Structure formats: C-alpha cells, structure tokens
CSV table of C-alpha atoms and ligand atoms in Angstrom, one decimal:
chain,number,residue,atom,x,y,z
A,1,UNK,CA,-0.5,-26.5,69.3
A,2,UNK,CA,-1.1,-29.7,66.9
A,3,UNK,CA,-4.8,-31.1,67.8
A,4,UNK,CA,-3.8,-34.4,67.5
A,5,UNK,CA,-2.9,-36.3,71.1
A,6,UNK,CA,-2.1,-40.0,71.8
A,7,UNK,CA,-5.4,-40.6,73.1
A,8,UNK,CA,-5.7,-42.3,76.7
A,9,UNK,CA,-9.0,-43.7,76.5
A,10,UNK,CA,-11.7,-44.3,73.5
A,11,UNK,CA,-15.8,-44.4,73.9
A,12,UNK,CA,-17.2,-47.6,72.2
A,13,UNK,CA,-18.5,-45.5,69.6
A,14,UNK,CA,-17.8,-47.6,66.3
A,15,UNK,CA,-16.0,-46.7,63.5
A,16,UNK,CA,-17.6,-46.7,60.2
A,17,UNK,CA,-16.9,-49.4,58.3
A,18,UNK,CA,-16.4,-47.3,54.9
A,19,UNK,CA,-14.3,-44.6,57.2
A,20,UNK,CA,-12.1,-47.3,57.8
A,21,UNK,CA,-11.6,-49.0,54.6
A,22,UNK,CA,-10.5,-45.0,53.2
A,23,UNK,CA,-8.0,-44.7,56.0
A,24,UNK,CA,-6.7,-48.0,55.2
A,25,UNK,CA,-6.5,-47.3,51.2
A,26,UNK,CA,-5.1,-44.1,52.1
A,27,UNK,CA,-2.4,-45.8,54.1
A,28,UNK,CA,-1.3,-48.0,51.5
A,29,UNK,CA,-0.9,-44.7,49.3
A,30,UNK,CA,2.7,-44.5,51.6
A,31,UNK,CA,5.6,-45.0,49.6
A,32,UNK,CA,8.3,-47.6,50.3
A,33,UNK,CA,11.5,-48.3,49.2
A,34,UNK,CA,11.4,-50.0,45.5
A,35,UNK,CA,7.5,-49.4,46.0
A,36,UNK,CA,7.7,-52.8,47.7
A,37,UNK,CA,5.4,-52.1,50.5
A,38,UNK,CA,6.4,-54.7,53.1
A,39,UNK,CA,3.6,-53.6,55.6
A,40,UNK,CA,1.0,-55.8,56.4
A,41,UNK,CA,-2.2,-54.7,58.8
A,42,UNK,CA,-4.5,-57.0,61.2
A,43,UNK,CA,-7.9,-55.1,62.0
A,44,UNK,CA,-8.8,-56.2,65.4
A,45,UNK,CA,-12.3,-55.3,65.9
A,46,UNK,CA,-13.7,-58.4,67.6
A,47,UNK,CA,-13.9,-57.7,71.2
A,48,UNK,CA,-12.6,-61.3,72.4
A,49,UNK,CA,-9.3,-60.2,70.3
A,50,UNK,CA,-9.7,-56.9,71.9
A,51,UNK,CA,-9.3,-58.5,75.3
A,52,UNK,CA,-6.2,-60.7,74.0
A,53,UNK,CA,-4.5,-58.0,72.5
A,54,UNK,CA,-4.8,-56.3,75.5
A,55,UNK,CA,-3.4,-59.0,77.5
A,56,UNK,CA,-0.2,-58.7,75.2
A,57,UNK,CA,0.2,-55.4,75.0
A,58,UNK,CA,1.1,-54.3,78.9
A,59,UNK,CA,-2.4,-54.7,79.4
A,60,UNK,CA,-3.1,-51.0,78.4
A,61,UNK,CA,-7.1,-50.7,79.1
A,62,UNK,CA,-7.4,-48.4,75.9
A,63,UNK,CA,-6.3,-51.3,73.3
A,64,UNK,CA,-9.6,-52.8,75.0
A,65,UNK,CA,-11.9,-49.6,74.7
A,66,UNK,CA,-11.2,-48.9,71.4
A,67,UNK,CA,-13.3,-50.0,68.8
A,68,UNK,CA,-10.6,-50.6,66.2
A,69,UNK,CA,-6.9,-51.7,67.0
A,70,UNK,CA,-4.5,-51.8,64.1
A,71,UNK,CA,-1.5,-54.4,64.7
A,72,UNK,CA,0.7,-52.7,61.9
A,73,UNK,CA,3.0,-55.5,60.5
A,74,UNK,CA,6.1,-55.9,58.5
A,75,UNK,CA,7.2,-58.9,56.5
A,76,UNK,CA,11.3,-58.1,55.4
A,77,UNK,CA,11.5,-61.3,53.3
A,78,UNK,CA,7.9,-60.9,51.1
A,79,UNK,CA,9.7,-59.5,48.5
A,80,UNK,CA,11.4,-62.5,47.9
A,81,UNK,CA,8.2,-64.1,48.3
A,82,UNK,CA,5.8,-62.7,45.1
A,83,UNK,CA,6.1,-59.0,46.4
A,84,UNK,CA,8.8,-58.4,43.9
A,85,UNK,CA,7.0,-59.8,40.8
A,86,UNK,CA,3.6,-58.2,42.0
A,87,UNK,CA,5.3,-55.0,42.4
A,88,UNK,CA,7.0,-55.3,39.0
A,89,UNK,CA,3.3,-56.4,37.1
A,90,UNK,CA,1.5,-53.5,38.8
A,91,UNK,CA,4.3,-51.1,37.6
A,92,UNK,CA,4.4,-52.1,34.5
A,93,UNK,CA,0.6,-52.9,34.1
A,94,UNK,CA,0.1,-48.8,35.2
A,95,UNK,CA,2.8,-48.0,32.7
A,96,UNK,CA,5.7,-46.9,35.1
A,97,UNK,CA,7.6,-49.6,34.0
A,98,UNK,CA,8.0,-50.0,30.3
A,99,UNK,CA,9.3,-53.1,29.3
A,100,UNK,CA,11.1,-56.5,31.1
A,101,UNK,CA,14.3,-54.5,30.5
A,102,UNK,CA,13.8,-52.1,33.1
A,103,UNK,CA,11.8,-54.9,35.3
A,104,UNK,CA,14.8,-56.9,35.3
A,105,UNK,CA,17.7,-53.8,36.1
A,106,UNK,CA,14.9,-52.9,38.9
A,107,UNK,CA,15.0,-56.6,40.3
A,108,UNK,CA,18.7,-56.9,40.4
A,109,UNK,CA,19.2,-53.5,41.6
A,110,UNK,CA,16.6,-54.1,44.2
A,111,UNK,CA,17.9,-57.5,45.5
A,112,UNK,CA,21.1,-56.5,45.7
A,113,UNK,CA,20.0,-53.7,47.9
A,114,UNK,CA,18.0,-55.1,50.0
A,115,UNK,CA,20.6,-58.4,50.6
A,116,UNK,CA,22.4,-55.6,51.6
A,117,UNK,CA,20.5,-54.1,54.6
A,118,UNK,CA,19.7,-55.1,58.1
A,119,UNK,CA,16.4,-56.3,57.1
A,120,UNK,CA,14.5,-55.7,60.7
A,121,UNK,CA,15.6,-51.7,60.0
A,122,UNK,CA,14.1,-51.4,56.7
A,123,UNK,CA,11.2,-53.1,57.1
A,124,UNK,CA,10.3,-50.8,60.4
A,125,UNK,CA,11.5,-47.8,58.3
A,126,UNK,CA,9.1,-48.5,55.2
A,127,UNK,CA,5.8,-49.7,57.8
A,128,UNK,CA,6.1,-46.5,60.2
A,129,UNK,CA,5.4,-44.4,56.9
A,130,UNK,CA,2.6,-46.4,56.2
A,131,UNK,CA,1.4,-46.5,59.9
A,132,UNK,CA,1.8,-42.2,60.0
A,133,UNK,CA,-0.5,-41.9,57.3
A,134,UNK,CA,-2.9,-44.2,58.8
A,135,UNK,CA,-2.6,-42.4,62.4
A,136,UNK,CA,-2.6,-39.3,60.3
A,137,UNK,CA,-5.5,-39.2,58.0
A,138,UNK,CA,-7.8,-41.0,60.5
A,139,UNK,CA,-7.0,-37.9,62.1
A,140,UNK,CA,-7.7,-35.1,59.9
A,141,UNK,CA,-11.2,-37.5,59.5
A,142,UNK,CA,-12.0,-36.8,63.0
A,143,UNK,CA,-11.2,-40.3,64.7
A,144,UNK,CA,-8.6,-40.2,67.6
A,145,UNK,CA,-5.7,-42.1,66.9
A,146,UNK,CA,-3.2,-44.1,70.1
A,147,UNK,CA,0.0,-45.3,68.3
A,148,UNK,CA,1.3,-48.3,71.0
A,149,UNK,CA,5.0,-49.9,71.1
A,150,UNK,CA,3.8,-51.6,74.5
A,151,UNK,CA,3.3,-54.5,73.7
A,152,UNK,CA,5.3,-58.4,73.9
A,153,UNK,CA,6.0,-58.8,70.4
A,154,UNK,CA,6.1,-62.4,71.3
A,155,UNK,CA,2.8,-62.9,72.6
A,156,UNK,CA,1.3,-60.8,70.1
A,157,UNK,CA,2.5,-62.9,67.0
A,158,UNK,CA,1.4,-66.0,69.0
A,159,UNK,CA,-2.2,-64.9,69.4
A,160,UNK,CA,-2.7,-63.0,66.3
A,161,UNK,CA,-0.5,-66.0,63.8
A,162,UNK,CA,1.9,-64.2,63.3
A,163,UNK,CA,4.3,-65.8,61.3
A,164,UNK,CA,8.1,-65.6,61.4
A,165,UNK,CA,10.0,-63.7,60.0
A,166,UNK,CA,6.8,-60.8,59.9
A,167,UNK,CA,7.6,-58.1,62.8
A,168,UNK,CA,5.0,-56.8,64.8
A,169,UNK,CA,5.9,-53.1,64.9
A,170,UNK,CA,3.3,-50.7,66.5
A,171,UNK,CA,-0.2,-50.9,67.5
A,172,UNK,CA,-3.1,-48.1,66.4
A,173,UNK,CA,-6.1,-47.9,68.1
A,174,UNK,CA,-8.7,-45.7,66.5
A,175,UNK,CA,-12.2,-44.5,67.8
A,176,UNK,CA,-13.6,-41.5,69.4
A,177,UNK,CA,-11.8,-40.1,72.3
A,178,UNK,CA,-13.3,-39.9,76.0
A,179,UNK,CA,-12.6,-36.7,77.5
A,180,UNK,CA,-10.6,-35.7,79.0
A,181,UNK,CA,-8.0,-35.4,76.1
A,182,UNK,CA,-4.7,-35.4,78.1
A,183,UNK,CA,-2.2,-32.1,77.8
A,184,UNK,CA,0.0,-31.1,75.0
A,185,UNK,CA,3.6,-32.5,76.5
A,186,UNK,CA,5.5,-30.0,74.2
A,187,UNK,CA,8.5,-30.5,72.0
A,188,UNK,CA,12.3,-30.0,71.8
A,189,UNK,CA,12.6,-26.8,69.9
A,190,UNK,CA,14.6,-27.0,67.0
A,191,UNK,CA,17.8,-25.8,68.0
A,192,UNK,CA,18.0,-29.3,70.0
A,193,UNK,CA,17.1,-31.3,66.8
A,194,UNK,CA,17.7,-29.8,64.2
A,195,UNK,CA,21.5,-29.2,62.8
A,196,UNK,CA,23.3,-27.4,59.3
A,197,UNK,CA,25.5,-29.2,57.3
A,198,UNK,CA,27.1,-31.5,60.2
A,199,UNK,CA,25.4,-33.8,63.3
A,200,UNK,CA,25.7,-31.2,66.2
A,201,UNK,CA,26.3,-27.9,64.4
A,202,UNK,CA,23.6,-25.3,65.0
A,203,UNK,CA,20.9,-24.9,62.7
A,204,UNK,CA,20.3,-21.1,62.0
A,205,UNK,CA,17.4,-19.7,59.9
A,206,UNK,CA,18.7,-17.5,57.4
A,207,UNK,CA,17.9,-14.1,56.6
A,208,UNK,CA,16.4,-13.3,53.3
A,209,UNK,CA,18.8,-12.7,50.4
B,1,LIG,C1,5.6,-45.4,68.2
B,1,LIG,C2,4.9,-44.9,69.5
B,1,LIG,C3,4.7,-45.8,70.5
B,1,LIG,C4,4.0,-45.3,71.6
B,1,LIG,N1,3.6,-46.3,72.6
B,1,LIG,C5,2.8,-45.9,73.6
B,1,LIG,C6,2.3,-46.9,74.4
B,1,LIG,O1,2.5,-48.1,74.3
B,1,LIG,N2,1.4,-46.5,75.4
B,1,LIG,C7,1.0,-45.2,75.5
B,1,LIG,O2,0.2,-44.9,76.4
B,1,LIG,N3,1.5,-44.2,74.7
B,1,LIG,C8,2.3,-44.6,73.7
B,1,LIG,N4,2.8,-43.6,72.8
B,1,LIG,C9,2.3,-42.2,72.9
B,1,LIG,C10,3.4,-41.3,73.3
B,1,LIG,O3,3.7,-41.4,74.7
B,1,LIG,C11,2.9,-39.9,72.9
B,1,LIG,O4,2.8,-39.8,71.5
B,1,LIG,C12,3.9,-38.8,73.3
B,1,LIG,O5,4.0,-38.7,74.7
B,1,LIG,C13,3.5,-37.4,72.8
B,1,LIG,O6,2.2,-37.2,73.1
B,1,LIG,P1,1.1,-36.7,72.0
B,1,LIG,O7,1.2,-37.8,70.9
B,1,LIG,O8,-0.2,-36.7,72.7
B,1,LIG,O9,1.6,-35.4,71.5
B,1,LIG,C14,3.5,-44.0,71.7
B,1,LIG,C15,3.8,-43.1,70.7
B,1,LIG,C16,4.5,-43.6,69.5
B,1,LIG,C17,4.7,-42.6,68.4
C-alpha cells in the first residue's frame, strides 16, 4: 500500500523555506507540450490568505492548518504572450534548438496546434503534470501533501488577482500531517481500467515468450 494519503489535517509545523523552493524547482522540471509550461503557482503562506482561501475553497479547515497552500494555476493564452519567444531563447540559448530555422518551424507548428485545441483542456493537462511532481516529490521529502479541487474557482481568482483568462486548477497544501492519517481507500484493480488494443477489451498480462 502507497504511503502517500490526501492528508485531512496538517500541524503548523512550517515548512522550510529551502525545502520548498526544491519542490518547486523540481516541479517546474515537468514537461509540457512544446515545453511551454503554462502553469503558474501562488504560495499562500500568510495566514490572513490562509483564512481567505479557506473561505473559497468549501471552507475545508485543512487549507487553513496547513502551513503552505499551493493555488496551482494555468494561463492557456501566455504563450501568445512572451511564453513562446522565452521558450524559443532558452532552447536555443541551452542548445536544443540550433538556429531561427527550427525556431520558426517550432512556432508555426506550435501555434497552429495549439489554435487548434480546446485551450481550458490543454492547459489543465500540461499544469496537473507539474502539480503531480510537486505533490509527488514533496512527498518522497517527507512533507504530507492534500491535492484540493474544492474550491469556487470564482472566488478564488477574485481574492488571489487572478486574472482572466488564467484557470485556477487545484489546490496543494503541504505540511506535516496530524495523526491520524486517514485509511488507504483502495483502488480499481486493473482489469477495470486498464484495456489491450481497444477501449473495453480486457487487458491480459502475457506469459513469457
Ligand atoms: C485533483 C484532486 C482533487 C481533490 N480534492 C479534494 C478536496 O477538495 N477535498 C478533499 O478532502 N480531498 C480531495 N481530494 C483527495 C481525494 O479524495 C483522495 O485523493 C482520494 O480519496 C484517494 O485517497 P488517497 O489520496 O489518500 O489515496 C482530491 C484529490 C485529487 C487528486
């Protein structure tokens, strides 16, 4: 059974601030679609904040306890908005991308793509990989982790300025757990999830060759 739960309540033990900058470098290590890496994080540590994130997120007590509360972001028009070029200077500045040539096939390619998609889809899709190795390496660092999708996405942009068209996608607090740790809930086994070659036709393991 994993060791990691969705923790119900946090001690106010604090985080350490140079704990917290590493889980937040490591979650930025996530990849994204054309690298462009469309999540944006507000650390809520301030316990005033605390209280008004609280407020608009179902008033869950533990968004309050815990020391830290991520509000994990996602802006689905900032490449438009310099994340494009940024993203196209970094790669070729580390040498991924070699010359203006390949910048340029990336950027059309890119924009075509993404003019292409529901934009509200992709930019959850590329943030939730971001916010799993966040959840995940605070973790294996031995902080306990809550992911949160209670919350009024309205209220929380409004008291957090929020701007449109950014997405306020799941919350993470992070801290030291209070025991009791709830109990492992279980999980679908595979047969119920997992499928060969076609949606709904059973997944067998195969025996060796
Ligand atoms: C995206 C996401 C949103 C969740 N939102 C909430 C929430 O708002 N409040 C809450 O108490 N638990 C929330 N949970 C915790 C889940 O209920 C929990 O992960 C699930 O029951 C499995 O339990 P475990 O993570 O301890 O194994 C959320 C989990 C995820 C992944």
């Amino acid at each position: 059974m994993p060791r990691r739960r969705a923790t119900p309540a946090f001690k106010t033990d604090p985080v350490p601030e140079n704990l917290l900058q590493e889980l937040l470098e490591l979650a930025t290590l996530a990849p994204s679609g054309y690298n462009l890496q469309p999540w944006r994080f507000i650390v809520v540590r301030d316990e005033a904040n605390r209280k008004k994130l609280r407020a608009a997120a179902m008033n869950q007590p533990k968004v309050e306890q815990a020391p830290v509360v991520i509000i994990a972001c996602g802006d689905p028009r900032a490449w438009q908005d310099g994340d494009m070029d940024q993203m196209l200077q970094d790669g070729k500045k580390a040498g991924f991308i070699p010359d203006e040539r390949v910048a340029e096939a990336i950027r059309r390619g890119g924009s075509a793509y993404l003019k292409s998609v529901d934009p509200g889809i992709w930019v959850t899709r590329q943030t939730m990989i971001a916010f799993t190795y966040l959840m995940l390496a605070a973790e294996s660092y031995g902080l306990d982790t809550a992911p949160m999708e209670g919350f009024w996405e309205d209220k929380v942009k409004q008291a957090f300025a929020i701007p449109e068209p950014v997405r306020v996608l799941a919350l993470l607090a992070l801290g030291y757990a209070q025991p009791p740790d709830k109990k492992y809930g279980d999980r679908f086994d595979l047969e119920r999830v997992v499928f060969e070659e076609a949606f709904g036709r059973p997944w067998r393991v195969r025996a060796p060759a």
